[in-house]
Coordinates of C-alpha atoms in Angstrom, one line a residue:
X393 CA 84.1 137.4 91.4
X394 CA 83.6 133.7 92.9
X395 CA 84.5 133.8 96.4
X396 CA 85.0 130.5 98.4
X397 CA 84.4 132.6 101.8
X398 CA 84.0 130.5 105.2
X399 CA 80.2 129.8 105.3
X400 CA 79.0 127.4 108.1
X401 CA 75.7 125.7 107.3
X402 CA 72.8 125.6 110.3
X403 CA 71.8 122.4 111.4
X404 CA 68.4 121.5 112.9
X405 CA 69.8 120.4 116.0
X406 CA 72.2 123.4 115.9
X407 CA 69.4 125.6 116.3
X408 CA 66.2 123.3 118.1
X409 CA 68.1 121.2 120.0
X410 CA 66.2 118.3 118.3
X411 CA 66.7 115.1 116.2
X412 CA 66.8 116.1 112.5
X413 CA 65.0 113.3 111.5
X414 CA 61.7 114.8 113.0
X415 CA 61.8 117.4 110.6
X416 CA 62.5 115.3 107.9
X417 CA 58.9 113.3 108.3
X418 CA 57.4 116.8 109.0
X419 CA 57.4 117.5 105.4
X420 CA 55.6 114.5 104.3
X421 CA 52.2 115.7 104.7
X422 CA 52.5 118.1 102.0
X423 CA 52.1 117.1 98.2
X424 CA 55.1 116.6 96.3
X425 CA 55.4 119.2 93.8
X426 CA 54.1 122.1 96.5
X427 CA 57.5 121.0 98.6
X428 CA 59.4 120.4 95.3
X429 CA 58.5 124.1 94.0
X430 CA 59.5 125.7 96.6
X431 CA 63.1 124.1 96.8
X432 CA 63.8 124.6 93.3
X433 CA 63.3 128.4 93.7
X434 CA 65.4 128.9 96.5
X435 CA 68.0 127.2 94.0
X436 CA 67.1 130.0 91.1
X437 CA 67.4 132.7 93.8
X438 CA 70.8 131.4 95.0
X439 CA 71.7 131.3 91.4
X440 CA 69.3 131.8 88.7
X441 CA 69.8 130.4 85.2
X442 CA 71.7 133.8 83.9
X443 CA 74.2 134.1 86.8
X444 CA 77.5 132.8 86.7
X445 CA 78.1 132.5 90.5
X446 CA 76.1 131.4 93.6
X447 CA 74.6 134.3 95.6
X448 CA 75.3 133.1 99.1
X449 CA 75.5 136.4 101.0
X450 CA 73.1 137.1 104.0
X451 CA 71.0 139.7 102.0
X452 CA 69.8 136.3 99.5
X453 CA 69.1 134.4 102.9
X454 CA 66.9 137.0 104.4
X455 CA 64.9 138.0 101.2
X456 CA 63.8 134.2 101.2
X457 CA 62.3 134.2 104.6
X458 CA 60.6 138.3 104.2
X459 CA 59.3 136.4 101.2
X460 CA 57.9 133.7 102.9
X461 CA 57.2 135.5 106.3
X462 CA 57.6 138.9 106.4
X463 CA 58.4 140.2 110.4
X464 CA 56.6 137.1 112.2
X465 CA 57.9 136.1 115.5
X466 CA 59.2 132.6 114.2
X467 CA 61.3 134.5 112.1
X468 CA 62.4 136.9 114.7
X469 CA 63.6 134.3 116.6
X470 CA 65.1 132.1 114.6
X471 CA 67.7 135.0 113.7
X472 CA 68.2 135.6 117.1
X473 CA 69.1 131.5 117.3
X474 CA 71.2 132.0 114.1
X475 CA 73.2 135.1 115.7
X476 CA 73.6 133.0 119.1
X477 CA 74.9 129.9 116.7
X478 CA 77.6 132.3 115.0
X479 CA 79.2 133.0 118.1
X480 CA 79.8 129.0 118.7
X481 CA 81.6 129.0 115.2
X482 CA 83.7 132.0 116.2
X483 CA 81.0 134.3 114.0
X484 CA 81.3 132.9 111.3
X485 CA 78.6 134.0 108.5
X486 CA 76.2 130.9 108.7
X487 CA 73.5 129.7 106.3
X488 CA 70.3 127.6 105.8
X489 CA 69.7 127.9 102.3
X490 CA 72.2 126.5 100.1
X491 CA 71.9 124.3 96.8
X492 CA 73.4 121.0 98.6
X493 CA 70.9 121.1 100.6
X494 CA 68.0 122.1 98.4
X495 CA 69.5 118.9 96.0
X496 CA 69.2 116.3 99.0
X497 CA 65.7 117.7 99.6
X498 CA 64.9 117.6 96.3
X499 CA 65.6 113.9 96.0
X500 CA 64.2 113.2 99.3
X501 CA 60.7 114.4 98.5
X502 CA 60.8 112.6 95.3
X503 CA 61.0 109.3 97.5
X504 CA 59.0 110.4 100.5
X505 CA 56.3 112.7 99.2
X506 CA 53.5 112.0 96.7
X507 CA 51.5 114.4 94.6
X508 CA 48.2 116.2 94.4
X509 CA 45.5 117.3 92.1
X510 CA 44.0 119.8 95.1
X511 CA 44.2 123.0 95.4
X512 CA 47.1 123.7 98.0
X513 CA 46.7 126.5 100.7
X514 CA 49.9 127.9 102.2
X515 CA 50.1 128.5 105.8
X516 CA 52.3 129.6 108.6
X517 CA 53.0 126.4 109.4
X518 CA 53.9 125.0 105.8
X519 CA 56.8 128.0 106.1
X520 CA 57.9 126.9 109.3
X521 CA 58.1 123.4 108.7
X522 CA 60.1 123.6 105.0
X523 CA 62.7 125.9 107.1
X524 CA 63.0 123.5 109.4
X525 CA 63.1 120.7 106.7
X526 CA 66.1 123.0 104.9
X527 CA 67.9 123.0 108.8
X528 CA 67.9 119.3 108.3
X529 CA 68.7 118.6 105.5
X530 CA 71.8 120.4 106.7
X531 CA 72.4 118.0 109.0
X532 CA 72.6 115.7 106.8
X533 CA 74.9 117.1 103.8
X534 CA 77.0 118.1 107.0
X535 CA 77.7 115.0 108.1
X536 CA 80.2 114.0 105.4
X537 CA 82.5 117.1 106.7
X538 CA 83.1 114.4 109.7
X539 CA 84.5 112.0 107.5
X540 CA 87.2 109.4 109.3
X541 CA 91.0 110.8 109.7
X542 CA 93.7 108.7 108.6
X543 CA 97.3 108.7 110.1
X544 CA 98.5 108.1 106.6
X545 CA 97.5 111.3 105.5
X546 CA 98.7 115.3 106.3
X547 CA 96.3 117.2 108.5
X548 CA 95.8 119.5 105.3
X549 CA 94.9 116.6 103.1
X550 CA 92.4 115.8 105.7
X551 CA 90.9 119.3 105.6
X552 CA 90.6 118.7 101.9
X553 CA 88.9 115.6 102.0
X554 CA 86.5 117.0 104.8
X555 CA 85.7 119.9 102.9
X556 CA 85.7 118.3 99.3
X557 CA 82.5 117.1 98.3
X558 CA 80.2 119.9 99.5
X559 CA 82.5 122.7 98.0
X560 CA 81.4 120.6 94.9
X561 CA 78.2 121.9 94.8
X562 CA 79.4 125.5 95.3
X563 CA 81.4 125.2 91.9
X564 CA 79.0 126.7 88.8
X565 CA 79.9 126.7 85.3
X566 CA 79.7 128.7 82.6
X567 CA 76.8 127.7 80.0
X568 CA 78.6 129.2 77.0
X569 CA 81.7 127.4 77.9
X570 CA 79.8 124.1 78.6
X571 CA 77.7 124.3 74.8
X572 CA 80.9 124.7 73.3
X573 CA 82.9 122.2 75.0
X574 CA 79.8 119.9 73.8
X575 CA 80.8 120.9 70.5
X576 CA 84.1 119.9 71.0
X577 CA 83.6 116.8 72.4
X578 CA 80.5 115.8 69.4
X579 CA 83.4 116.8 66.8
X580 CA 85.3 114.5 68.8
X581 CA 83.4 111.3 68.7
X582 CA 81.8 112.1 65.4
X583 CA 85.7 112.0 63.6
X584 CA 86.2 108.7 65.7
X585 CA 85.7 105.2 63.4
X586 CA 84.7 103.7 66.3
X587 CA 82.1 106.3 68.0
X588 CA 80.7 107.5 65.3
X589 CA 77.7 105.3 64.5
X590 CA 77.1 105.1 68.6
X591 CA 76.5 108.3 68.8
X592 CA 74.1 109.1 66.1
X593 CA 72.2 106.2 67.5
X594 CA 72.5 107.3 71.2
X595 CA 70.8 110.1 70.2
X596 CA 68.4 108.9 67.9
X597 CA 67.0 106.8 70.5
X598 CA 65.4 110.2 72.2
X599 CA 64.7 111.4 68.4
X600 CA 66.9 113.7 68.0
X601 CA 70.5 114.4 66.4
X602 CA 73.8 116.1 67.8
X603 CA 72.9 119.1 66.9
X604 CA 69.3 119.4 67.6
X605 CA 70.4 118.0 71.2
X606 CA 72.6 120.8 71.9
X607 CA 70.6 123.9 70.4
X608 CA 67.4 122.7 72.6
X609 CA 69.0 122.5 75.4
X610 CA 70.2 126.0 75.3
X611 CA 67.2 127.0 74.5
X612 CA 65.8 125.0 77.9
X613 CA 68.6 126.9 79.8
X614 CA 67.5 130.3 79.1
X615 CA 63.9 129.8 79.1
X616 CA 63.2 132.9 76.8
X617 CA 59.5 133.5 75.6
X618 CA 58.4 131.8 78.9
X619 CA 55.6 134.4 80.1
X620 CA 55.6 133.5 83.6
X621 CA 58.1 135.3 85.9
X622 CA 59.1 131.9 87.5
X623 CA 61.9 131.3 84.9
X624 CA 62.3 127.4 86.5
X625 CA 59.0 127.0 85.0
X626 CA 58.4 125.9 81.2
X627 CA 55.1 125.2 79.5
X628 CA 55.0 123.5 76.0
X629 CA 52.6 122.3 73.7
X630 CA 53.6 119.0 72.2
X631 CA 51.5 120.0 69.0
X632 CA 53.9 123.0 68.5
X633 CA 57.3 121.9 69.6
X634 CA 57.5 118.2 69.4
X635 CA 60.9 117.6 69.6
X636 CA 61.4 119.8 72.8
X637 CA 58.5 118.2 74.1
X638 CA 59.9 114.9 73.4
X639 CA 63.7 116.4 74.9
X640 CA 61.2 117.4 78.2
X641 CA 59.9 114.2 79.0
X642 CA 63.2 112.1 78.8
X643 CA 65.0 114.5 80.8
X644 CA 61.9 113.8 83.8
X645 CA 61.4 110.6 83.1
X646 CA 62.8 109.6 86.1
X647 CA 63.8 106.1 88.1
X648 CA 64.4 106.4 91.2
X649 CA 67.5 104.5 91.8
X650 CA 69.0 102.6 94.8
X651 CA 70.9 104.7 96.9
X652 CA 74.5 104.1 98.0
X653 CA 74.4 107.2 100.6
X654 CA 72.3 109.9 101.6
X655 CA 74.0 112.4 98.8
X656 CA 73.9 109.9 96.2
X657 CA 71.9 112.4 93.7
X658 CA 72.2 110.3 90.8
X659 CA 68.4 110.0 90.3
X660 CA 68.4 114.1 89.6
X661 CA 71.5 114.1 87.7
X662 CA 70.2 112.0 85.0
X663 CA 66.9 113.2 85.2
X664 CA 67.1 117.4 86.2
X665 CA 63.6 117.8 85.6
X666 CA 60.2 117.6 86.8
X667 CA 57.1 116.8 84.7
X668 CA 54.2 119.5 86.4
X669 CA 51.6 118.6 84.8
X670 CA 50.8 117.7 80.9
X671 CA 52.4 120.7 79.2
X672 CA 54.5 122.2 82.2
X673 CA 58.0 121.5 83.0
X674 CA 60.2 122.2 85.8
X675 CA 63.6 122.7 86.0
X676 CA 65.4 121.5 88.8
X677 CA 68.8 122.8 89.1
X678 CA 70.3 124.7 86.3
X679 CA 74.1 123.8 86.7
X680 CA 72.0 119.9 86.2
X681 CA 70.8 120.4 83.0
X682 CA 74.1 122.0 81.9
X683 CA 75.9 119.1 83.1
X684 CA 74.0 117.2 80.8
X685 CA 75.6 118.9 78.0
X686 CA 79.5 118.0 79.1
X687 CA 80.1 115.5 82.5
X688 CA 76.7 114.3 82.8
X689 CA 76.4 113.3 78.7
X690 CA 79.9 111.4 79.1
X691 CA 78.7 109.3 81.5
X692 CA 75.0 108.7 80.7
X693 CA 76.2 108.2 76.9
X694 CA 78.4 105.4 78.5
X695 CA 76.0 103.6 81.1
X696 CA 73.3 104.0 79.1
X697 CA 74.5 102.8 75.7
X698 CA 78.0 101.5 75.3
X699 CA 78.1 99.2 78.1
X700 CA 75.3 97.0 76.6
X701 CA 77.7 97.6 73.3
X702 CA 80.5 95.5 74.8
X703 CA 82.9 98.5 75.2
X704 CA 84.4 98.5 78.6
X705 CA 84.8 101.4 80.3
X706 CA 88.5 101.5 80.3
X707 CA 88.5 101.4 76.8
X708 CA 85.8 104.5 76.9
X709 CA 87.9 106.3 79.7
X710 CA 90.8 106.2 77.6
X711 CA 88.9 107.8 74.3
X712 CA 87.7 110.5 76.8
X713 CA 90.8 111.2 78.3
X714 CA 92.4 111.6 74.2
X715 CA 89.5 114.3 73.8
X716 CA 90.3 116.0 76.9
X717 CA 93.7 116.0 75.6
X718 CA 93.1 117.2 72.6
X719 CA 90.9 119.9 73.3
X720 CA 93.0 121.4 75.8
X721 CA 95.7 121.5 73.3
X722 CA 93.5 123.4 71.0
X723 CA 92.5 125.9 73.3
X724 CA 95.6 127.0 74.2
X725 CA 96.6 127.3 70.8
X726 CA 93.5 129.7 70.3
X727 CA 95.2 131.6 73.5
X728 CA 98.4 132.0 72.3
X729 CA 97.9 132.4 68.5
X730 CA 98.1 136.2 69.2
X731 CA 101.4 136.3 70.7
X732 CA 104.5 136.4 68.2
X733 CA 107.8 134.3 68.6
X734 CA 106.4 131.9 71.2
X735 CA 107.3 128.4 70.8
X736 CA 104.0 126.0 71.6
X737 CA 104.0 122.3 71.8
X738 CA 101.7 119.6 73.1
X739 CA 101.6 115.7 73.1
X740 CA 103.2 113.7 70.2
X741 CA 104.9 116.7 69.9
X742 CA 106.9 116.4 73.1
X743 CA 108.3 113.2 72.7
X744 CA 111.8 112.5 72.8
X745 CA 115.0 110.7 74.0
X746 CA 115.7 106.4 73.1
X747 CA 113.8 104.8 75.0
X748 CA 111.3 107.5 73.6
X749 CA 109.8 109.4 76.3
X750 CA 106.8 112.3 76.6
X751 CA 108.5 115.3 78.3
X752 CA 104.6 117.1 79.4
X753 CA 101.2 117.3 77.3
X754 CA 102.0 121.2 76.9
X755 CA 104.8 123.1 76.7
X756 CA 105.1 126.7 76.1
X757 CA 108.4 128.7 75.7
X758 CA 108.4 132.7 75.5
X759 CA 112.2 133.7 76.2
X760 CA 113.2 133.1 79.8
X761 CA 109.3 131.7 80.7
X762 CA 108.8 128.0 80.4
X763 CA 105.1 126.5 81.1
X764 CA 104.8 123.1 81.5
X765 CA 101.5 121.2 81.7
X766 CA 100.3 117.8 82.4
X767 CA 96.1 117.1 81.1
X768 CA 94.3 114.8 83.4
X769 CA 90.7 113.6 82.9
X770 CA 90.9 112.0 86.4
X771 CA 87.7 111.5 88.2
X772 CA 86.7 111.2 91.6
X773 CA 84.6 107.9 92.1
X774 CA 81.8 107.8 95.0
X775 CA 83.7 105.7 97.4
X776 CA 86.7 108.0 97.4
X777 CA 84.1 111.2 98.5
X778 CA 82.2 109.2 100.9
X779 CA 84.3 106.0 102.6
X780 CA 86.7 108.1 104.6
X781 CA 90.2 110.8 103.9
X782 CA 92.6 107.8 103.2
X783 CA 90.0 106.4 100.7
X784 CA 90.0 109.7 99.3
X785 CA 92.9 109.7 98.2
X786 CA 92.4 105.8 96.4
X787 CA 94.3 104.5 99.5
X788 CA 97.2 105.3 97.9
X789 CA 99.0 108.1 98.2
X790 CA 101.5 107.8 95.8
X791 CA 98.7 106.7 93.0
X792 CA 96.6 109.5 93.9
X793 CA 99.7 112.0 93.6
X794 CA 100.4 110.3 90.0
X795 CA 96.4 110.1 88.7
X796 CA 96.3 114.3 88.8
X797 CA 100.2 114.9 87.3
X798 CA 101.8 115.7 90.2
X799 CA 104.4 113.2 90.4
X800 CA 104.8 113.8 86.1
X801 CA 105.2 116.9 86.8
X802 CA 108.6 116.6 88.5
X803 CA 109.6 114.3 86.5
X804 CA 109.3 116.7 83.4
X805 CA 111.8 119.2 85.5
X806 CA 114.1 116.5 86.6
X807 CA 114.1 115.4 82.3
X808 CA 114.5 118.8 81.5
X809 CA 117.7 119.2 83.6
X810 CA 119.5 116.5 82.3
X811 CA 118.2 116.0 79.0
X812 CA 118.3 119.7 78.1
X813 CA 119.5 119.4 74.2
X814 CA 117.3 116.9 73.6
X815 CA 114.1 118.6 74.8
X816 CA 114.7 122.3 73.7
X817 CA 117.9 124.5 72.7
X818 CA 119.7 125.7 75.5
X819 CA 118.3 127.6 78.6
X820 CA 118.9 131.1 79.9
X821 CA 120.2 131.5 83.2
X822 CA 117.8 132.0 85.4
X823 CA 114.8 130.1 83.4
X824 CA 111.8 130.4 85.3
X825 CA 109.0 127.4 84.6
X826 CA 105.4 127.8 85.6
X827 CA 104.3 124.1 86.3
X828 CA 100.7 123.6 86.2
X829 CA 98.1 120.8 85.9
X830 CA 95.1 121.2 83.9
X831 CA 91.8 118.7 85.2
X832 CA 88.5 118.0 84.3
X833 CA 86.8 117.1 86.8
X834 CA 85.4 120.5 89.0
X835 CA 85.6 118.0 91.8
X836 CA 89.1 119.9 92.0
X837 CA 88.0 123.3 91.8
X838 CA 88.1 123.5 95.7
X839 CA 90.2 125.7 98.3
X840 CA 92.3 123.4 99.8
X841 CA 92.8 121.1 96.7
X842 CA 95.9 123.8 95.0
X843 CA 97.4 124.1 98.1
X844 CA 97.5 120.1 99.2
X845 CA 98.9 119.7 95.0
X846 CA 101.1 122.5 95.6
X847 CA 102.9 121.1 98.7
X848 CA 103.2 117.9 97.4
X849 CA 104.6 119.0 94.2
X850 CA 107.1 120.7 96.1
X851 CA 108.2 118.6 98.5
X852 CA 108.8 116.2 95.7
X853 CA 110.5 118.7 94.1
X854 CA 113.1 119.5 96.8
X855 CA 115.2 115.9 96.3
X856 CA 115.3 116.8 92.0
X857 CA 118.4 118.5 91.1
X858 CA 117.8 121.3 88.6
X859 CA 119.1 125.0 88.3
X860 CA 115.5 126.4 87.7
X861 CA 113.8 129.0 89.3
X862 CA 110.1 127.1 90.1
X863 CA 107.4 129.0 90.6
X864 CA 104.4 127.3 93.4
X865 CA 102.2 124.5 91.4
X866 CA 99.1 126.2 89.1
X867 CA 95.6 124.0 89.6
X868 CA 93.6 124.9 86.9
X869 CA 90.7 123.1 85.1
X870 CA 89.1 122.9 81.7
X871 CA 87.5 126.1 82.0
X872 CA 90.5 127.7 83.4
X873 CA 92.1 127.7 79.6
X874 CA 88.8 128.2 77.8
X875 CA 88.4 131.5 79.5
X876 CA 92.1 132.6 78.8
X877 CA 90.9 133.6 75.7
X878 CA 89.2 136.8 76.8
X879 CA 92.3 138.0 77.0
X880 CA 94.5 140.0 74.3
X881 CA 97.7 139.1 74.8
X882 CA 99.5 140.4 71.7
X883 CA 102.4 140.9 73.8
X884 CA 104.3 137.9 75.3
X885 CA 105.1 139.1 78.7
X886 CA 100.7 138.9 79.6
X887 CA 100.6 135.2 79.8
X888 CA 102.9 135.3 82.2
X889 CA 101.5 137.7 84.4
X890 CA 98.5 136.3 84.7
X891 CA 100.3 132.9 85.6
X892 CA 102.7 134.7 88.3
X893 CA 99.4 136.4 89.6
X894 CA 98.1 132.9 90.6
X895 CA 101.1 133.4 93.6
X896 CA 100.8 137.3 94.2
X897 CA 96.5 136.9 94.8
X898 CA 97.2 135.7 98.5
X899 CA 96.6 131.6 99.6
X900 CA 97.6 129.5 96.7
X901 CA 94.0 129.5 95.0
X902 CA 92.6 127.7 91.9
X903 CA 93.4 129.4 88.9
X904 CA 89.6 130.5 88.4
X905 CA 89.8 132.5 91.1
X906 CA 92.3 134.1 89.9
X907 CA 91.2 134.6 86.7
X908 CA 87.9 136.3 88.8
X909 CA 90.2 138.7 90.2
X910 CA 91.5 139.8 86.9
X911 CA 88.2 139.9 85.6
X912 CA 88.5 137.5 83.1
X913 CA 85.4 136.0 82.1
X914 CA 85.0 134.2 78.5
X915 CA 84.9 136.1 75.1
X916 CA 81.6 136.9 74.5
X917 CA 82.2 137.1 70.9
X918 CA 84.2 134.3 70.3
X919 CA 82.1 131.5 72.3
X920 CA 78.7 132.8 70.6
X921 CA 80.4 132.6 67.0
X922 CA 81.2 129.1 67.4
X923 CA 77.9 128.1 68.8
X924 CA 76.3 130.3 65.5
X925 CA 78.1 128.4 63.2
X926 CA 77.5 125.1 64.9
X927 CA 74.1 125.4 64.8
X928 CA 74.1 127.1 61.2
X929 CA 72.8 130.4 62.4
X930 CA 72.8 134.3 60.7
X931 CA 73.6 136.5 63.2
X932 CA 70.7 138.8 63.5

C-alpha cells in the first residue's frame, strides 16, 4: 500500500551547520558518470523498475550507507546528527535519500561535472562528500516548501501549495497501466483526420512506428536478458538491435536547456537516459522513461513537432482533453459492464434541457446510488508550482475551482434538483450521490489536494438547495478508474462500497489510496491481453 506518511528531508545546513552551496562544488572534482551512477542507484533502490511504490522507510536509508560505509565513524555520527535533528521536527522520521533530490542532482552534475576515460578509485571521502552532496540537494528541493503565503487564500490551501510539488515526485505509476493508456491515446490520434499523418511522421523521424515505439520501450523498462545485476544498466549492440539502439540514443541525446528554477528537470524528462559508453546505456529514473509513454509523449509530441506544424496549443489541448474524455468514459464502461440493471452515461449522452445543457461527463445510476463525474485534463504550468500559493492557484480562485470540476460539480446537483424529469425519471427518497472528479494530471494525487477540493465543493454546496444526501467530494485520477477493473463487481451494491470507503479510510484521501487499502491493484490479466494483442503477440 502507498502511504503518504510525514517524512522530513535533512538538509546540509540541518545537520553541518554550513552553506549548502559548499557541498554542492564539493562534487565537482569527480567525473561525471562516477557521481551520476551512483545517484541513479539510490533511485532503483528507492524504487526499482518492478516496484509499484517508493521504498522510503529507514531500513532503505541505512542499507545505502552500510553499503557504502559499513560502521565508520562518519556514519556513526551522522545518525547520531540525524536522531538529534528528529527531535527539532517533533521526531519525525527524516530522510536524505529521496528521488527529488537524486533528480536535481542528476541534472546538476550533468551541467557541473564532466566525464572521464580513467579508471576511478572510490574512497572514504568520495562517500562522504556525495552524502553530503544528497544533504544539499535537500536544501535546495526544500526550499520551494517556503513558498510565499497569500491572504487570498485558506491556511489549508496554503499547506497544499507548500507541500505540492515535492509530493509530485513521490507519486509512481503503474507501467502496465501507462503502456495501455499509450494504446489508448495512439488509437486516439491515429482515428483523428487531423493527427493522423502527424503522428506517423513524428515517429518516423526517430525510425520507428507506433507500435515498435511502445513494445521497445517496455522492453527498456524491464531490462530482461541484461546479465549484469545493476538492472539501470543496458548494453546493446547496434549490429543486433538497431532499432533499440537507435530508440537509446534519442532518448540520451540530451540538450541541456535554460533553466527557469533550480527544479526545472526538463532536460531529464525529455531525455531519461544516459549514454555510458558506445554500447552501454543508463537509465535514469524509471517513472521517466514511463512518462515518456503517456505525459511526457503529449507534450514532447507537441513542442517538438506540431508547433513548427502551425497547430496551436489550444487547439492541441482541446484534442487531448477529448481523448482524456473519452477514454475515461470507456474505462468505466469496462468497470461496470459486469453489473446488471445499472444505468451508465457519459458526455453527449448527458445533454439536455433548451438552451441545451451537459448535466456531468459521467453519470452512473444503480437504484438509490447516483455517481456523478466531471473529466478534467487540467494541468499545472511551472509558474503556478514555483511563483508563490496565490499563483498556485492561477491567481484566481474562482478559475482555479472551475479548471478541476469543482464549481461543475455543484452545478450538476443544483440542475438535478430542479430539472429532475428532464435529466432522469424520478428519484427515491433519500438518493444518495457520490460526486467525484476524475484528473489527469498526478500533480493532484497529493494529501492535501482531496481535502482542499472537498471543502471547497462543500462549502459551495451549502447555499444549493437540493433534497440529496451528498456524500464528501471523491479525487481520483486516471489511474484511479483504470484500476477499478480488478475488481468483480457482479453485484451492484460493490461500486458503491468502494466509493463510500473513500470516507470511512480516515482523512479525506485520494482515491488511490484507497483503492491501496482495498488491495486493488490492476487486472493482471486484462492489461497484459490488451498489450498482446496490440503488439500482435501469442501468448506463450
Amino acid at each position: 500500500m502507498q502511504k503518504f506518511s510525514i517524512i522530513v528531508l535533512a538538509g546540509y545546513k540541518d545537520l553541518f551547520g554550513g552553506k549548502y552551496n559548499i557541498a554542492l562544488q564539493q562534487i565537482h572534482k569527480y567525473p561525471l558518470q562516477v557521481v551520476l551512477l551512483e545517484l541513479v542507484n539510490i533511485n532503483y533502490v528507492l524504487r526499482g523498475n518492478t516496484d509499484l511504490y517508493a521504498d522510503m522507510s529507514v531500513g532503505a536509508q541505512e542499507k545505502l550507507l552500510k553499503k557504502w560505509m559499513g560502521d565508520d565513524q562518519y556514519i556513526l555520527d551522522l545518525y547520531t546528527k540525524l536522531n538529534s535533528f528528529s527531535k527539532t521536527v517533533k521526531n519525525q522520521q527524516v530522510a536524505i535519500f529521496n528521488r527529488a533530490s537524486c533528480l536535481f542532482g542528476i541534472d546538476y552534475c550533468y551541467r557541473n561535472l564532466t566525464p572521464t576515460n580513467n579508471k576511478f578509485i572510490y574512497t572514504r571521502s568520495f562517500w562522504i562528500d556525495l552524502i553530503e552532496f544528497c544533504l544539499a540537494c535537500n536544501e535546495v528541493t526544500t526550499q520551494y516548501e517556503k513558498i510565499t503565503y497569500s491572504s487570498a487564500v485558506t491556511l489549508l490551501e496554503h499547506v497544499n501549495a507548500k507541500q505540492a510539488l515535492l509530493n509530485e515526485f513521490k507519486t509512481t505509476s503503474n507501467p502496465f497501466l501507462l503502456f495501455n493508456r499509450y494504446i489508448s491515446l495512439i488509437t486516439f490520434l491515429q482515428k483523428h483526420s487531423d493527427y493522423q499523418a502527424h503522428l506517423d511522421d513524428y515517429l518516423n523521424s526517430f525510425g520507428l512506428n507506433s507500435k515498435s515505439f511502445i513494445e521497445l520501450l517496455i522492453l527498456l523498462f524491464f531490462n530482461k536478458g541484461q546479465k549484469n545485476h545493476l538492472k539501470f544498466f543496458i548494453h546493446l549492440d547496434k549490429k543486433e538491435s538497431p532499432d533499440a539502439y537507435n530508440l537509446l540514443e534519442w532518448l540520451s541525446n540530451i540538450t541541456l536547456l535554460p533553466k527557469k528554477h533550480d527544479l526545472d528537470l526538463l532536460s531529464i524528462y525529455k531525455w531519461p537516459v544516459f549514454k555510458y559508453s558506445k554500447e552501454k546505456f543508463v537509465i535514469l529514473d524509471v517513472e521517466l522513461l514511463l512518462d515518456k509513454v503517456y505525459r511526457q509523449f503529449i507534450n514532447d509530441f507537441y513542442f517538438d513537432f506540431l508547433k513548427n506544424k502551425g497547430i496551436t496549443y489550444q487547439e492541441y489541448k482541446g484534442v487531448i482533453g477529448k481523448f482524456f474524455e473519452n477514454h475515461i468514459a470507456s474505462e468505466f464502461k469496462e468497470v461496470l459492464i459486469q453489473i446488471p440493471k445499472i444505468s451508465y452515461r457519459h458526455t453527449e449522452q448527458l445533454i439536455f434541457g433548451n438552451p441545451k445543457k451537459e448535466l456531468c461527463d459521467i453519470y452512473i445510476r444503480y437504484k438509490k446510488n447516483i455517481f456523478i463525474g466531471q473529466v478534467k485534463s487540467t494541468n499545472f504550468t511551472d509558474e503556478q508550482k514555483f511563483q508563490g500559493t496565490y499563483e498556485f492557484y492561477k491567481g484566481d480562485m474562482e478559475r482555479f475551482y472551475k479548471d478541476v470540476g469543482v464549481s461543475q460539480l455543484v452545478k450538476t446537483i443544483e440542475w438535478m434538483f430542479i430539472h429532475e424529469h428532464e435529466v432522469d425519471s424520478k428519484y427515491c427518497n433519500h438518493t444518495r450521490i457520490f460526486p467525484a472528479i476524475i484528473l489527469n494530471d498526478k500533480f493532484f494525487e497529493t494529501p492535501t489536494m482531496p481535502l482542499v477540493l472537498a471543502n471547497e465543493f462543500k462549502k459551495r454546496l451549502a447555499i444549493v438547495e437540493h433534497n440529496f444526501t451528498i456524500t464528501d467530494l471523491i479525487v481520483m485520477d486516471v489511474s484511479s478508474v483504470e484500476r477499478l477493473k480488478a475488481k468483480r463487481m457482479k453485484k451492484g451494491k460493490i461500486f458503491w462500497k468502494i466509493l463510500w470507503k473513500n470516507k470511512a479510510s480516515g482523512i479525506l484521501p485520494h482515491f488511490n489510496n484507497t483503492l491501496d487499502l482495498l488491495n486493488i491493484k490492476f487486472h493482471k490479466a486484462k492489461e497484459r491481453k490488451k498489450l498482446r494483442t496490440f503488439l500482435e503477440l501469442k501468448r506463450n
